[in-house]
Amino acid sequence: MPPTAVPPTALRERLRRTLRDALRARDAVAAGALRAAIAAIDNAEAVPAAHPDGFGSAPMGAVGVGAAEVPRRTLDGDEILRIVRAEAADRMAAAAQFERLGQVDAAARMRAGAELLTAITDAG
């Protein structure tokens, strides 16, 4: 694996640490943005399910707790950084859309979440 600019665990830990602080401060805007970024990372690590029969299940396949478990993908630091930056960009786009609709409070919340995520990615 080539060296990355960001260690894979550093950004993830920074997000989780900031989420804990936001929850303690009862900052719903920050907590929402951080949860969304962490969920996006978790979703990117998921392995696509194979559906041999086309209907979502393997006929008479393995059964029991954990029988269908597979290791999650391992993301490098640059991939995690791209995911968080994409989440920030999505929030900025949503803020612009809210502004066009005249929903300035929702736009401000989206922009604040995007700015927090950007600050976290730029800090590392």
mmCIF file with all atom_site columns, C-alpha atoms in Angstrom:
data_model
loop_
_atom_site.group_PDB
_atom_site.id
_atom_site.type_symbol
_atom_site.label_atom_id
_atom_site.label_alt_id
_atom_site.label_comp_id
_atom_site.label_asym_id
_atom_site.label_entity_id
_atom_site.label_seq_id
_atom_site.pdbx_PDB_ins_code
_atom_site.Cartn_x
_atom_site.Cartn_y
_atom_site.Cartn_z
_atom_site.occupancy
_atom_site.B_iso_or_equiv
_atom_site.pdbx_formal_charge
_atom_site.auth_seq_id
_atom_site.auth_comp_id
_atom_site.auth_asym_id
_atom_site.auth_atom_id
_atom_site.pdbx_PDB_model_num
ATOM 1   C CA . MET A 1 1   ? 0.000   0.000   0.000  1.00 0.00 ? 1   MET A CA 1
ATOM 2   C CA . PRO A 1 2   ? 1.481   3.399   -0.968 1.00 0.00 ? 2   PRO A CA 1
ATOM 3   C CA . PRO A 1 3   ? 2.056   5.920   1.825  1.00 0.00 ? 3   PRO A CA 1
ATOM 4   C CA . THR A 1 4   ? -0.871  8.273   2.367  1.00 0.00 ? 4   THR A CA 1
ATOM 5   C CA . ALA A 1 5   ? -0.939  11.875  3.455  1.00 0.00 ? 5   ALA A CA 1
ATOM 6   C CA . VAL A 1 6   ? -3.429  11.033  6.201  1.00 0.00 ? 6   VAL A CA 1
ATOM 7   C CA . PRO A 1 7   ? -3.188  7.944   8.426  1.00 0.00 ? 7   PRO A CA 1
ATOM 8   C CA . PRO A 1 8   ? -6.448  5.987   8.032  1.00 0.00 ? 8   PRO A CA 1
ATOM 9   C CA . THR A 1 9   ? -7.299  6.091   11.714 1.00 0.00 ? 9   THR A CA 1
ATOM 10  C CA . ALA A 1 10  ? -6.350  9.718   12.350 1.00 0.00 ? 10  ALA A CA 1
ATOM 11  C CA . LEU A 1 11  ? -9.254  11.360  10.540 1.00 0.00 ? 11  LEU A CA 1
ATOM 12  C CA . ARG A 1 12  ? -11.769 8.777   11.722 1.00 0.00 ? 12  ARG A CA 1
ATOM 13  C CA . GLU A 1 13  ? -10.667 9.283   15.347 1.00 0.00 ? 13  GLU A CA 1
ATOM 14  C CA . ARG A 1 14  ? -10.791 13.061  14.950 1.00 0.00 ? 14  ARG A CA 1
ATOM 15  C CA . LEU A 1 15  ? -14.371 12.769  13.665 1.00 0.00 ? 15  LEU A CA 1
ATOM 16  C CA . ARG A 1 16  ? -15.396 10.526  16.560 1.00 0.00 ? 16  ARG A CA 1
ATOM 17  C CA . ARG A 1 17  ? -13.692 12.739  19.143 1.00 0.00 ? 17  ARG A CA 1
ATOM 18  C CA . THR A 1 18  ? -15.386 15.829  17.716 1.00 0.00 ? 18  THR A CA 1
ATOM 19  C CA . LEU A 1 19  ? -18.725 13.983  17.701 1.00 0.00 ? 19  LEU A CA 1
ATOM 20  C CA . ARG A 1 20  ? -18.353 13.177  21.405 1.00 0.00 ? 20  ARG A CA 1
ATOM 21  C CA . ASP A 1 21  ? -17.640 16.852  22.090 1.00 0.00 ? 21  ASP A CA 1
ATOM 22  C CA . ALA A 1 22  ? -20.629 17.950  20.000 1.00 0.00 ? 22  ALA A CA 1
ATOM 23  C CA . LEU A 1 23  ? -22.926 15.541  21.840 1.00 0.00 ? 23  LEU A CA 1
ATOM 24  C CA . ARG A 1 24  ? -21.693 16.803  25.200 1.00 0.00 ? 24  ARG A CA 1
ATOM 25  C CA . ALA A 1 25  ? -22.289 20.378  24.044 1.00 0.00 ? 25  ALA A CA 1
ATOM 26  C CA . ARG A 1 26  ? -25.729 19.390  22.691 1.00 0.00 ? 26  ARG A CA 1
ATOM 27  C CA . ASP A 1 27  ? -24.751 20.806  19.298 1.00 0.00 ? 27  ASP A CA 1
ATOM 28  C CA . ALA A 1 28  ? -27.262 19.090  17.007 1.00 0.00 ? 28  ALA A CA 1
ATOM 29  C CA . VAL A 1 29  ? -25.906 20.671  13.817 1.00 0.00 ? 29  VAL A CA 1
ATOM 30  C CA . ALA A 1 30  ? -22.350 19.489  14.432 1.00 0.00 ? 30  ALA A CA 1
ATOM 31  C CA . ALA A 1 31  ? -23.499 16.075  15.645 1.00 0.00 ? 31  ALA A CA 1
ATOM 32  C CA . GLY A 1 32  ? -25.623 15.582  12.533 1.00 0.00 ? 32  GLY A CA 1
ATOM 33  C CA . ALA A 1 33  ? -22.786 16.499  10.169 1.00 0.00 ? 33  ALA A CA 1
ATOM 34  C CA . LEU A 1 34  ? -20.310 14.294  12.008 1.00 0.00 ? 34  LEU A CA 1
ATOM 35  C CA . ARG A 1 35  ? -22.683 11.330  12.162 1.00 0.00 ? 35  ARG A CA 1
ATOM 36  C CA . ALA A 1 36  ? -23.344 11.653  8.431  1.00 0.00 ? 36  ALA A CA 1
ATOM 37  C CA . ALA A 1 37  ? -19.612 11.693  7.650  1.00 0.00 ? 37  ALA A CA 1
ATOM 38  C CA . ILE A 1 38  ? -18.921 8.682   9.877  1.00 0.00 ? 38  ILE A CA 1
ATOM 39  C CA . ALA A 1 39  ? -21.861 6.810   8.311  1.00 0.00 ? 39  ALA A CA 1
ATOM 40  C CA . ALA A 1 40  ? -20.559 7.602   4.804  1.00 0.00 ? 40  ALA A CA 1
ATOM 41  C CA . ILE A 1 41  ? -17.192 6.106   5.763  1.00 0.00 ? 41  ILE A CA 1
ATOM 42  C CA . ASP A 1 42  ? -18.864 3.029   7.254  1.00 0.00 ? 42  ASP A CA 1
ATOM 43  C CA . ASN A 1 43  ? -20.997 2.605   4.114  1.00 0.00 ? 43  ASN A CA 1
ATOM 44  C CA . ALA A 1 44  ? -17.925 2.838   1.886  1.00 0.00 ? 44  ALA A CA 1
ATOM 45  C CA . GLU A 1 45  ? -16.309 0.034   3.882  1.00 0.00 ? 45  GLU A CA 1
ATOM 46  C CA . ALA A 1 46  ? -19.275 -2.292  3.344  1.00 0.00 ? 46  ALA A CA 1
ATOM 47  C CA . VAL A 1 47  ? -18.751 -5.169  0.957  1.00 0.00 ? 47  VAL A CA 1
ATOM 48  C CA . PRO A 1 48  ? -21.447 -5.518  -1.707 1.00 0.00 ? 48  PRO A CA 1
ATOM 49  C CA . ALA A 1 49  ? -23.601 -8.569  -1.121 1.00 0.00 ? 49  ALA A CA 1
ATOM 50  C CA . ALA A 1 50  ? -23.511 -11.256 -3.793 1.00 0.00 ? 50  ALA A CA 1
ATOM 51  C CA . HIS A 1 51  ? -26.876 -12.575 -4.826 1.00 0.00 ? 51  HIS A CA 1
ATOM 52  C CA . PRO A 1 52  ? -26.315 -15.894 -6.654 1.00 0.00 ? 52  PRO A CA 1
ATOM 53  C CA . ASP A 1 53  ? -30.011 -16.548 -7.338 1.00 0.00 ? 53  ASP A CA 1
ATOM 54  C CA . GLY A 1 54  ? -30.843 -12.980 -8.309 1.00 0.00 ? 54  GLY A CA 1
ATOM 55  C CA . PHE A 1 55  ? -33.331 -12.690 -5.471 1.00 0.00 ? 55  PHE A CA 1
ATOM 56  C CA . GLY A 1 56  ? -31.014 -11.748 -2.618 1.00 0.00 ? 56  GLY A CA 1
ATOM 57  C CA . SER A 1 57  ? -30.349 -15.108 -1.036 1.00 0.00 ? 57  SER A CA 1
ATOM 58  C CA . ALA A 1 58  ? -28.169 -18.103 -1.655 1.00 0.00 ? 58  ALA A CA 1
ATOM 59  C CA . PRO A 1 59  ? -30.259 -21.269 -1.809 1.00 0.00 ? 59  PRO A CA 1
ATOM 60  C CA . MET A 1 60  ? -29.342 -23.595 1.030  1.00 0.00 ? 60  MET A CA 1
ATOM 61  C CA . GLY A 1 61  ? -26.185 -21.620 1.685  1.00 0.00 ? 61  GLY A CA 1
ATOM 62  C CA . ALA A 1 62  ? -24.429 -21.206 4.995  1.00 0.00 ? 62  ALA A CA 1
ATOM 63  C CA . VAL A 1 63  ? -26.737 -20.730 7.951  1.00 0.00 ? 63  VAL A CA 1
ATOM 64  C CA . GLY A 1 64  ? -26.331 -19.585 11.513 1.00 0.00 ? 64  GLY A CA 1
ATOM 65  C CA . VAL A 1 65  ? -25.090 -16.519 13.284 1.00 0.00 ? 65  VAL A CA 1
ATOM 66  C CA . GLY A 1 66  ? -22.119 -15.029 11.481 1.00 0.00 ? 66  GLY A CA 1
ATOM 67  C CA . ALA A 1 67  ? -22.201 -17.526 8.626  1.00 0.00 ? 67  ALA A CA 1
ATOM 68  C CA . ALA A 1 68  ? -22.550 -14.762 6.060  1.00 0.00 ? 68  ALA A CA 1
ATOM 69  C CA . GLU A 1 69  ? -19.996 -12.424 7.617  1.00 0.00 ? 69  GLU A CA 1
ATOM 70  C CA . VAL A 1 70  ? -17.225 -11.143 5.394  1.00 0.00 ? 70  VAL A CA 1
ATOM 71  C CA . PRO A 1 71  ? -14.417 -8.740  6.235  1.00 0.00 ? 71  PRO A CA 1
ATOM 72  C CA . ARG A 1 72  ? -15.162 -5.098  5.538  1.00 0.00 ? 72  ARG A CA 1
ATOM 73  C CA . ARG A 1 73  ? -13.137 -3.167  2.991  1.00 0.00 ? 73  ARG A CA 1
ATOM 74  C CA . THR A 1 74  ? -10.153 -1.312  4.379  1.00 0.00 ? 74  THR A CA 1
ATOM 75  C CA . LEU A 1 75  ? -10.008 2.313   3.298  1.00 0.00 ? 75  LEU A CA 1
ATOM 76  C CA . ASP A 1 76  ? -6.769  4.247   3.263  1.00 0.00 ? 76  ASP A CA 1
ATOM 77  C CA . GLY A 1 77  ? -6.510  7.744   4.692  1.00 0.00 ? 77  GLY A CA 1
ATOM 78  C CA . ASP A 1 78  ? -6.874  9.439   1.323  1.00 0.00 ? 78  ASP A CA 1
ATOM 79  C CA . GLU A 1 79  ? -10.123 7.575   0.601  1.00 0.00 ? 79  GLU A CA 1
ATOM 80  C CA . ILE A 1 80  ? -11.529 8.582   3.984  1.00 0.00 ? 80  ILE A CA 1
ATOM 81  C CA . LEU A 1 81  ? -10.454 12.170  3.355  1.00 0.00 ? 81  LEU A CA 1
ATOM 82  C CA . ARG A 1 82  ? -12.239 12.169  -0.028 1.00 0.00 ? 82  ARG A CA 1
ATOM 83  C CA . ILE A 1 83  ? -15.418 10.792  1.554  1.00 0.00 ? 83  ILE A CA 1
ATOM 84  C CA . VAL A 1 84  ? -15.501 13.481  4.261  1.00 0.00 ? 84  VAL A CA 1
ATOM 85  C CA . ARG A 1 85  ? -14.758 16.224  1.720  1.00 0.00 ? 85  ARG A CA 1
ATOM 86  C CA . ALA A 1 86  ? -17.561 14.902  -0.498 1.00 0.00 ? 86  ALA A CA 1
ATOM 87  C CA . GLU A 1 87  ? -19.919 14.999  2.482  1.00 0.00 ? 87  GLU A CA 1
ATOM 88  C CA . ALA A 1 88  ? -18.925 18.636  3.115  1.00 0.00 ? 88  ALA A CA 1
ATOM 89  C CA . ALA A 1 89  ? -19.480 19.478  -0.563 1.00 0.00 ? 89  ALA A CA 1
ATOM 90  C CA . ASP A 1 90  ? -22.905 17.813  -0.488 1.00 0.00 ? 90  ASP A CA 1
ATOM 91  C CA . ARG A 1 91  ? -23.831 19.923  2.532  1.00 0.00 ? 91  ARG A CA 1
ATOM 92  C CA . MET A 1 92  ? -22.688 23.108  0.801  1.00 0.00 ? 92  MET A CA 1
ATOM 93  C CA . ALA A 1 93  ? -24.787 22.206  -2.254 1.00 0.00 ? 93  ALA A CA 1
ATOM 94  C CA . ALA A 1 94  ? -27.777 21.538  0.008  1.00 0.00 ? 94  ALA A CA 1
ATOM 95  C CA . ALA A 1 95  ? -27.221 24.905  1.708  1.00 0.00 ? 95  ALA A CA 1
ATOM 96  C CA . ALA A 1 96  ? -27.297 26.646  -1.669 1.00 0.00 ? 96  ALA A CA 1
ATOM 97  C CA . GLN A 1 97  ? -30.523 24.838  -2.560 1.00 0.00 ? 97  GLN A CA 1
ATOM 98  C CA . PHE A 1 98  ? -32.119 25.800  0.757  1.00 0.00 ? 98  PHE A CA 1
ATOM 99  C CA . GLU A 1 99  ? -31.140 29.423  0.143  1.00 0.00 ? 99  GLU A CA 1
ATOM 100 C CA . ARG A 1 100 ? -32.762 29.346  -3.303 1.00 0.00 ? 100 ARG A CA 1
ATOM 101 C CA . LEU A 1 101 ? -35.914 28.077  -1.620 1.00 0.00 ? 101 LEU A CA 1
ATOM 102 C CA . GLY A 1 102 ? -35.790 30.865  0.957  1.00 0.00 ? 102 GLY A CA 1
ATOM 103 C CA . GLN A 1 103 ? -35.055 28.515  3.863  1.00 0.00 ? 103 GLN A CA 1
ATOM 104 C CA . VAL A 1 104 ? -32.242 30.494  5.414  1.00 0.00 ? 104 VAL A CA 1
ATOM 105 C CA . ASP A 1 105 ? -32.207 28.623  8.752  1.00 0.00 ? 105 ASP A CA 1
ATOM 106 C CA . ALA A 1 106 ? -31.830 25.240  7.057  1.00 0.00 ? 106 ALA A CA 1
ATOM 107 C CA . ALA A 1 107 ? -29.169 26.709  4.766  1.00 0.00 ? 107 ALA A CA 1
ATOM 108 C CA . ALA A 1 108 ? -27.234 28.035  7.757  1.00 0.00 ? 108 ALA A CA 1
ATOM 109 C CA . ARG A 1 109 ? -27.345 24.623  9.465  1.00 0.00 ? 109 ARG A CA 1
ATOM 110 C CA . MET A 1 110 ? -26.089 22.858  6.340  1.00 0.00 ? 110 MET A CA 1
ATOM 111 C CA . ARG A 1 111 ? -23.339 25.425  5.831  1.00 0.00 ? 111 ARG A CA 1
ATOM 112 C CA . ALA A 1 112 ? -22.233 25.172  9.475  1.00 0.00 ? 112 ALA A CA 1
ATOM 113 C CA . GLY A 1 113 ? -21.974 21.381  9.182  1.00 0.00 ? 113 GLY A CA 1
ATOM 114 C CA . ALA A 1 114 ? -20.006 21.682  5.940  1.00 0.00 ? 114 ALA A CA 1
ATOM 115 C CA . GLU A 1 115 ? -17.626 24.211  7.472  1.00 0.00 ? 115 GLU A CA 1
ATOM 116 C CA . LEU A 1 116 ? -17.031 21.938  10.471 1.00 0.00 ? 116 LEU A CA 1
ATOM 117 C CA . LEU A 1 117 ? -16.199 18.967  8.236  1.00 0.00 ? 117 LEU A CA 1
ATOM 118 C CA . THR A 1 118 ? -13.931 21.136  6.103  1.00 0.00 ? 118 THR A CA 1
ATOM 119 C CA . ALA A 1 119 ? -12.127 22.425  9.199  1.00 0.00 ? 119 ALA A CA 1
ATOM 120 C CA . ILE A 1 120 ? -11.580 18.851  10.392 1.00 0.00 ? 120 ILE A CA 1
ATOM 121 C CA . THR A 1 121 ? -10.179 17.698  7.044  1.00 0.00 ? 121 THR A CA 1
ATOM 122 C CA . ASP A 1 122 ? -7.950  20.765  6.748  1.00 0.00 ? 122 ASP A CA 1
ATOM 123 C CA . ALA A 1 123 ? -6.598  20.367  10.290 1.00 0.00 ? 123 ALA A CA 1
ATOM 124 C CA . GLY A 1 124 ? -4.806  17.135  9.467  1.00 0.00 ? 124 GLY A CA 1
#
